[in-house]
Coordinates of C-alpha atoms and ligand atoms in Angstrom, one line a residue:
M203 CA -41.3 -16.9 11.3
A204 CA -42.4 -15.7 7.8
T205 CA -39.7 -17.1 5.1
A206 CA -38.7 -13.4 4.2
L207 CA -37.9 -12.7 8.0
R208 CA -35.3 -15.7 7.3
N209 CA -32.7 -13.7 5.4
I210 CA -32.7 -10.6 6.8
Q211 CA -29.7 -8.3 5.1
M212 CA -27.7 -4.9 6.5
V213 CA -28.0 -4.0 3.7
D214 CA -30.5 -5.6 0.8
L215 CA -29.2 -3.9 -2.7
N216 CA -31.2 -6.7 -4.5
T217 CA -34.8 -5.8 -3.7
Q218 CA -33.7 -2.2 -4.6
Y219 CA -32.4 -3.2 -8.1
D220 CA -35.3 -4.9 -9.0
K221 CA -38.1 -1.4 -8.6
I222 CA -35.1 -0.1 -10.6
K223 CA -34.2 -2.8 -13.3
S224 CA -35.8 -1.5 -16.4
E225 CA -34.5 1.8 -16.5
V226 CA -30.8 0.5 -15.3
D227 CA -30.9 -2.5 -17.4
A228 CA -31.5 -0.2 -20.3
A229 CA -29.5 3.2 -19.4
V230 CA -26.2 0.5 -18.6
L231 CA -26.9 -1.7 -22.1
E232 CA -27.5 2.0 -24.0
V233 CA -23.7 3.0 -22.4
I234 CA -21.9 -0.6 -24.0
G235 CA -23.5 0.0 -27.3
S236 CA -22.3 3.7 -27.6
A237 CA -18.7 1.6 -26.1
A238 CA -18.2 5.4 -24.6
F239 CA -17.0 3.4 -21.4
I240 CA -14.9 6.7 -20.1
N241 CA -15.7 9.7 -20.3
G242 CA -18.4 9.7 -21.6
P243 CA -21.1 11.9 -22.0
K244 CA -22.8 9.8 -19.0
V245 CA -20.0 10.4 -16.9
K246 CA -21.0 14.4 -17.9
S247 CA -24.4 14.7 -17.1
F248 CA -24.3 12.3 -14.8
Q249 CA -22.0 15.2 -13.3
A250 CA -24.2 17.7 -13.7
A251 CA -27.5 16.4 -12.3
L252 CA -25.2 16.3 -8.7
E253 CA -24.0 19.4 -9.0
A254 CA -28.3 21.1 -9.7
Y255 CA -28.6 18.4 -6.9
L256 CA -26.0 19.5 -4.6
G257 CA -26.4 22.8 -5.3
A258 CA -22.2 22.7 -5.2
K259 CA -20.8 24.5 -8.6
H260 CA -18.7 21.9 -9.6
V261 CA -18.5 18.1 -9.3
I262 CA -16.0 15.8 -9.9
P263 CA -15.9 12.4 -10.0
C264 CA -13.7 10.1 -9.4
A265 CA -13.3 6.6 -8.6
N266 CA -13.6 5.7 -5.3
G267 CA -14.2 8.2 -2.1
T268 CA -10.8 7.2 -0.9
D269 CA -9.5 9.0 -3.9
A270 CA -11.3 11.6 -2.9
L271 CA -10.0 12.5 0.2
Q272 CA -6.9 11.9 -1.5
I273 CA -7.1 14.1 -4.3
A274 CA -8.4 16.4 -2.3
M275 CA -5.3 16.6 -0.1
M276 CA -2.8 16.7 -2.7
A277 CA -4.7 19.8 -4.6
A278 CA -5.0 21.4 -1.2
D279 CA -1.3 22.2 -1.3
L280 CA -0.5 20.3 2.2
Q281 CA 2.9 20.3 2.7
P282 CA 4.6 16.3 3.9
G283 CA 5.0 17.3 8.1
D284 CA 1.9 19.5 8.0
E285 CA -0.7 18.3 10.2
V286 CA -5.0 17.1 10.0
I287 CA -6.4 17.3 12.4
V288 CA -9.3 14.4 12.3
P289 CA -11.8 12.0 14.6
A290 CA -10.7 8.2 15.8
F291 CA -13.5 7.6 15.2
T292 CA -14.1 6.8 11.7
Y293 CA -13.7 4.7 9.0
V294 CA -10.2 4.2 8.3
A295 CA -9.7 5.6 4.7
T296 CA -10.2 9.0 6.2
A297 CA -6.8 9.1 8.1
E298 CA -5.5 6.8 5.5
V299 CA -4.8 9.0 3.0
I300 CA -3.7 11.6 5.2
A301 CA -0.3 9.0 6.2
L302 CA 0.2 8.2 2.8
L303 CA 0.5 11.8 1.4
R304 CA 3.5 12.1 4.5
L305 CA 1.1 14.0 6.5
R306 CA 0.5 13.2 10.5
P307 CA -3.2 12.9 11.0
V308 CA -4.2 14.5 14.6
M309 CA -6.4 11.6 15.5
V310 CA -9.3 14.2 18.2
D311 CA -12.2 12.8 20.1
V312 CA -15.9 13.2 19.0
D313 CA -19.3 13.5 21.0
P314 CA -20.6 10.9 22.6
H315 CA -24.5 12.0 21.4
T316 CA -23.8 13.1 17.9
F317 CA -20.6 11.0 16.9
N318 CA -19.6 13.5 15.2
V319 CA -15.7 15.9 16.0
T320 CA -17.1 19.9 17.2
A321 CA -15.7 22.7 16.5
E322 CA -14.9 22.9 20.4
I323 CA -13.0 19.5 20.0
I324 CA -11.3 20.6 17.1
E325 CA -9.4 23.6 18.4
Q326 CA -7.8 22.4 21.0
A327 CA -6.2 20.2 18.8
I328 CA -4.8 22.8 16.3
T329 CA -1.3 23.9 16.5
P330 CA 1.3 25.6 14.5
A331 CA 1.2 22.9 12.6
T332 CA -2.3 22.3 11.3
K333 CA -3.1 23.0 8.1
A334 CA -6.2 21.2 7.7
I335 CA -9.0 19.7 9.3
V336 CA -10.8 15.9 8.4
P337 CA -15.1 16.5 9.6
V338 CA -16.8 13.1 8.5
N339 CA -20.1 13.3 8.9
L340 CA -20.7 9.6 10.6
F341 CA -23.7 7.5 9.6
G342 CA -25.7 10.3 8.0
Q343 CA -25.6 14.3 9.5
S344 CA -23.0 16.7 9.3
C345 CA -20.9 17.7 11.5
D346 CA -21.8 21.1 13.3
M347 CA -20.1 23.0 10.5
E348 CA -21.1 26.1 11.6
P349 CA -18.8 26.9 14.6
I350 CA -16.3 24.7 12.3
M351 CA -15.2 27.2 9.3
E352 CA -15.4 29.5 12.1
V353 CA -12.2 27.7 14.0
A354 CA -10.7 27.5 10.2
R355 CA -11.8 31.2 9.0
R356 CA -9.7 31.8 12.4
H357 CA -7.0 30.3 12.1
N358 CA -6.5 29.9 8.1
L359 CA -7.2 25.7 8.0
I360 CA -8.4 23.8 4.9
V361 CA -12.1 22.4 5.9
I362 CA -12.0 19.0 3.8
E363 CA -15.3 17.0 4.9
D364 CA -16.2 13.4 4.6
N365 CA -19.1 13.6 3.3
A366 CA -19.1 9.3 2.4
Q367 CA -21.7 8.1 4.7
A368 CA -24.1 11.3 4.7
I369 CA -25.1 12.8 1.0
G370 CA -27.9 14.4 0.9
A371 CA -28.7 15.3 4.1
D372 CA -28.9 19.1 4.7
Y373 CA -27.4 21.8 7.5
T374 CA -29.2 24.3 8.3
F375 CA -27.1 27.9 9.6
R376 CA -28.0 30.1 12.4
D377 CA -29.9 32.6 9.8
G378 CA -31.9 29.9 8.5
H379 CA -30.6 29.0 5.1
T380 CA -30.2 25.9 4.8
Q381 CA -27.0 23.5 2.2
K382 CA -26.1 20.2 1.4
T383 CA -23.7 18.2 3.2
G384 CA -19.8 18.3 1.5
T385 CA -20.6 21.6 0.4
I386 CA -20.1 23.4 3.4
G387 CA -15.7 22.9 3.7
H388 CA -13.6 23.6 0.5
I389 CA -14.0 20.5 -0.9
G390 CA -16.8 17.6 0.1
C391 CA -15.8 14.5 0.0
T392 CA -17.7 11.3 -1.7
S393 CA -18.4 7.8 -2.2
F394 CA -20.3 5.4 -4.6
Y395 CA -19.6 2.1 -2.7
P396 CA -22.5 0.3 -3.6
S397 CA -24.1 0.4 0.2
K398 CA -23.6 3.9 0.6
N399 CA -26.5 5.8 0.2
L400 CA -25.9 7.3 -3.3
G401 CA -24.0 3.9 -4.2
C402 CA -23.8 2.7 -7.7
Y403 CA -22.4 -1.2 -9.1
G404 CA -18.7 -1.0 -8.8
D405 CA -16.6 1.4 -7.4
G406 CA -16.8 5.3 -7.7
G407 CA -16.5 8.7 -5.6
A408 CA -17.0 12.3 -5.7
I409 CA -15.6 15.0 -4.7
Y410 CA -17.2 18.4 -4.4
T411 CA -16.8 22.0 -4.5
N412 CA -17.7 25.8 -5.4
D413 CA -13.6 27.4 -6.1
D414 CA -13.0 27.5 -9.3
A415 CA -9.2 26.7 -8.7
L416 CA -9.2 23.9 -6.1
A417 CA -11.8 22.0 -8.6
E418 CA -9.7 22.9 -12.0
K419 CA -6.6 21.2 -9.5
C420 CA -9.0 18.1 -8.6
R421 CA -9.8 17.5 -11.6
M422 CA -5.7 18.3 -13.8
I423 CA -5.0 15.8 -10.2
A424 CA -7.1 12.8 -10.9
N425 CA -6.5 12.8 -14.7
H426 CA -2.7 12.4 -14.2
G427 CA -1.8 16.0 -13.1
Q428 CA -2.0 16.8 -16.8
T429 CA -3.6 19.9 -17.9
K430 CA -4.1 19.8 -21.4
R431 CA -3.9 15.4 -22.9
Y432 CA 0.3 15.0 -22.3
Y433 CA 1.6 17.6 -20.6
H434 CA 1.6 17.5 -16.7
D435 CA 2.2 19.7 -14.6
L436 CA 1.4 18.0 -11.8
V437 CA 2.4 14.6 -10.4
G438 CA -1.3 14.2 -10.3
V439 CA -3.0 10.3 -10.3
N440 CA -5.6 8.5 -12.6
S441 CA -9.1 7.8 -10.9
R442 CA -12.2 7.9 -13.2
L443 CA -15.9 6.8 -12.9
D444 CA -16.5 4.9 -15.1
S445 CA -19.5 5.4 -17.6
I446 CA -21.7 2.8 -16.6
Q447 CA -21.7 3.9 -13.2
A448 CA -22.5 6.9 -13.8
A449 CA -25.7 5.3 -15.9
I450 CA -26.6 4.2 -12.9
L451 CA -25.8 6.6 -11.0
E452 CA -27.4 9.2 -12.8
I453 CA -30.1 6.9 -11.8
K454 CA -30.4 6.3 -8.8
L455 CA -29.9 10.2 -7.8
R456 CA -33.3 11.0 -9.1
H457 CA -34.4 8.8 -6.0
L458 CA -31.7 9.7 -3.5
D459 CA -34.6 11.6 -1.2
A460 CA -36.9 9.1 -2.2
Y461 CA -34.3 6.2 -0.3
A462 CA -33.5 8.9 2.2
A463 CA -37.4 9.0 2.9
A464 CA -37.3 5.7 3.9
R465 CA -34.4 5.2 6.0
Q466 CA -35.9 8.2 8.2
A467 CA -38.7 6.0 8.4
A468 CA -37.2 3.1 9.6
A469 CA -35.1 4.5 12.1
A470 CA -38.7 6.4 12.9
F471 CA -40.3 2.9 13.8
Y472 CA -36.3 1.7 15.3
D473 CA -36.7 5.0 17.4
A474 CA -40.4 4.3 18.7
A475 CA -39.8 0.7 19.5
F476 CA -36.6 1.8 21.5
A477 CA -37.2 5.0 23.6
N478 CA -37.6 3.4 27.1
L479 CA -35.1 0.4 26.9
P480 CA -32.8 0.8 29.8
D481 CA -29.4 -0.1 28.1
I482 CA -29.7 1.0 24.9
A483 CA -29.5 5.0 23.8
I484 CA -31.0 5.5 20.6
P485 CA -28.7 7.8 17.8
A486 CA -28.9 11.2 18.9
R487 CA -29.4 13.5 15.9
Q488 CA -27.1 16.6 15.5
A489 CA -28.6 20.4 15.7
N490 CA -28.5 21.7 12.8
S491 CA -28.6 18.5 10.8
T492 CA -31.6 16.4 9.1
H493 CA -30.4 12.2 8.5
V494 CA -30.0 10.3 6.3
F495 CA -29.0 7.0 8.5
H496 CA -26.3 6.0 6.4
Q497 CA -26.0 2.9 9.5
Y498 CA -29.0 3.9 12.3
T499 CA -26.5 2.9 15.2
L500 CA -27.2 2.1 19.0
V501 CA -24.6 2.7 22.3
V502 CA -26.1 -0.5 24.6
K503 CA -24.5 0.1 28.0
N504 CA -24.0 -1.9 30.2
N505 CA -21.3 -3.9 28.9
R506 CA -24.2 -6.5 27.3
R507 CA -23.8 -5.0 23.0
D508 CA -21.8 -8.3 22.1
A509 CA -24.5 -10.2 24.2
L510 CA -26.9 -8.5 22.4
Q511 CA -25.1 -8.8 18.8
A512 CA -25.6 -12.4 19.3
H513 CA -28.6 -12.8 20.5
L514 CA -29.4 -11.2 17.8
Q515 CA -28.0 -13.3 15.7
E516 CA -29.7 -16.4 17.2
L517 CA -32.6 -14.5 15.5
R518 CA -31.1 -13.9 12.4
I519 CA -30.7 -10.3 12.6
P520 CA -27.3 -9.1 11.0
T521 CA -25.9 -6.3 13.6
M522 CA -22.1 -5.0 12.1
I523 CA -19.7 -2.6 14.3
Y524 CA -18.9 0.3 13.1
Y525 CA -16.0 0.6 14.4
P526 CA -14.7 -1.5 16.6
V527 CA -11.2 0.0 16.9
P528 CA -10.3 3.5 17.1
L529 CA -8.3 5.2 14.6
Y530 CA -5.3 6.7 17.0
A531 CA -4.8 2.3 18.1
Q532 CA -4.6 0.7 14.9
K533 CA -1.5 -0.6 14.5
A534 CA -0.9 1.4 11.0
Y535 CA -1.1 4.3 12.2
R536 CA 0.4 4.8 15.6
D537 CA 3.3 5.6 13.5
A538 CA 2.2 8.1 11.7
M539 CA 1.4 10.6 14.3
T540 CA 3.0 13.4 15.9
H541 CA 1.1 13.1 18.7
K542 CA 0.7 10.1 20.5
I543 CA -2.2 8.6 22.2
D544 CA -3.2 6.0 24.4
H545 CA -6.7 6.5 24.9
L546 CA -9.4 8.5 23.9
P547 CA -12.8 8.8 26.4
V548 CA -15.3 9.3 24.0
T549 CA -14.0 7.5 20.8
D550 CA -12.7 4.2 23.9
F551 CA -16.9 4.0 24.6
L552 CA -17.8 3.3 21.0
C553 CA -16.5 1.3 19.7
Q554 CA -17.2 -1.0 23.0
T555 CA -21.4 -0.2 22.7
V556 CA -21.6 0.9 19.5
L557 CA -24.1 -1.2 17.7
S558 CA -26.1 -0.7 13.7
L559 CA -28.5 -1.8 13.1
P560 CA -30.2 -2.8 9.6
M561 CA -30.8 -0.1 7.4
H562 CA -31.4 0.5 4.5
T563 CA -34.2 1.7 1.3
E564 CA -36.2 -1.6 1.8
L565 CA -37.4 -1.9 5.2
D566 CA -40.6 -3.4 5.6
E567 CA -42.8 -3.4 8.5
E568 CA -42.5 -6.4 8.7
T569 CA -38.7 -7.1 9.0
L570 CA -38.6 -3.9 11.8
G571 CA -41.5 -5.0 13.5
Y572 CA -39.6 -8.1 14.0
I573 CA -35.8 -6.2 14.4
C574 CA -37.6 -4.6 17.0
E575 CA -38.8 -7.6 19.2
G576 CA -35.8 -9.2 19.0
V577 CA -34.5 -6.8 20.8
V578 CA -37.2 -5.3 23.0
R579 CA -36.9 -9.3 24.0
F580 CA -33.2 -9.2 24.9
E581 CA -34.0 -6.0 27.5
D582 CA -36.5 -7.3 28.7
Ligands
LIG762 C1 -17.1 4.6 2.4 C2 -16.2 5.5 3.6 C3 -14.7 6.1 2.2 C4 -14.2 5.9 1.6 O1 -15.0 5.2 0.4 P1 -14.6 4.1 -0.4 O2 -15.7 4.5 -2.1 O3 -15.7 2.6 -0.3 O4 -13.1 4.1 -1.2 C5 -14.5 7.3 3.3 N1 -14.6 7.3 4.1 C6 -15.8 7.3 5.3 C7 -16.5 7.9 6.0 C8 -16.7 6.3 4.6 O5 -17.7 5.5 4.9

């Protein structure tokens, strides 16, 4: 075994950094030299670059993806007790901010193939108390947003896209035009956590919207609810992207499409190796969306997931289970739910069968070959 293979990681940020080191180091030193650590010119230029990349009218940078969701919900004027529909198969942050704001998370199931919520599932959960929907573009591909937006229009609901895992993916509408994920709902939210597809070297996040009034409100809320300094019209929060992170993100944004292509190439390699394995389903592609593979997630059937994970661990191939517990079953959320749930068949099934393989921008064919061989041999 080559020594390089002894250190396979779920995400390799070191090798990625080595390739942009001189650019990043210079930009970071420039910020330090300028001492404009908060709201410096780098924050403005990154904001403008991200607006251009996404084709979004407004980007509001903030401190992390969870804050982005919270600020979006505060801006949406939701009142305590309002119901917000959210998938039960997602990262906890999505439901956390709903509960924090004393709203009611209504947790719904997902599609077994794409792992995303659908318009049909959402529509069945709508009640007179429903005010918002938070579709999560899970693992790197868009929910089927066009029908979701139609449902939202019919029921007068605000749509907040959790795009923390899918920045850079494209969604295609029936008329053929495409839009970046996160710009289709009324508000989109992103995380720049280091391991995300566009990750900084600390915490960061952003909100995006094409709605001027919502943008203004999000900007105010993120900045203590102030219209001008020391005049506070709303109760807000303090949530800022710092200038050093913005400088790093501005550089990495230029590479985002190449990073997505590297992830897609790794996914294609995995797909080809696993296409005919009896217990394993490769990740389905959502119709109308590109996939930027934040995660490459297998479904391992016939109760063999945990054994496969142990087998791979012996070969020093790391894997992760995203997510092992449905959100509705988390102790913290049982109380926040108006409609108690004991069982969501697809979510429950996925929590018991999903397995995510190493996925990042620096996977070479030798490493991929080694990982694939490990999986294929288990199945033989
Ligand atoms: C990472 C993530 C978040 C939260 O982002 P942070 O920057 O860690 O606060 C929210 N939703 C989803 C789906 C995520 O993957």
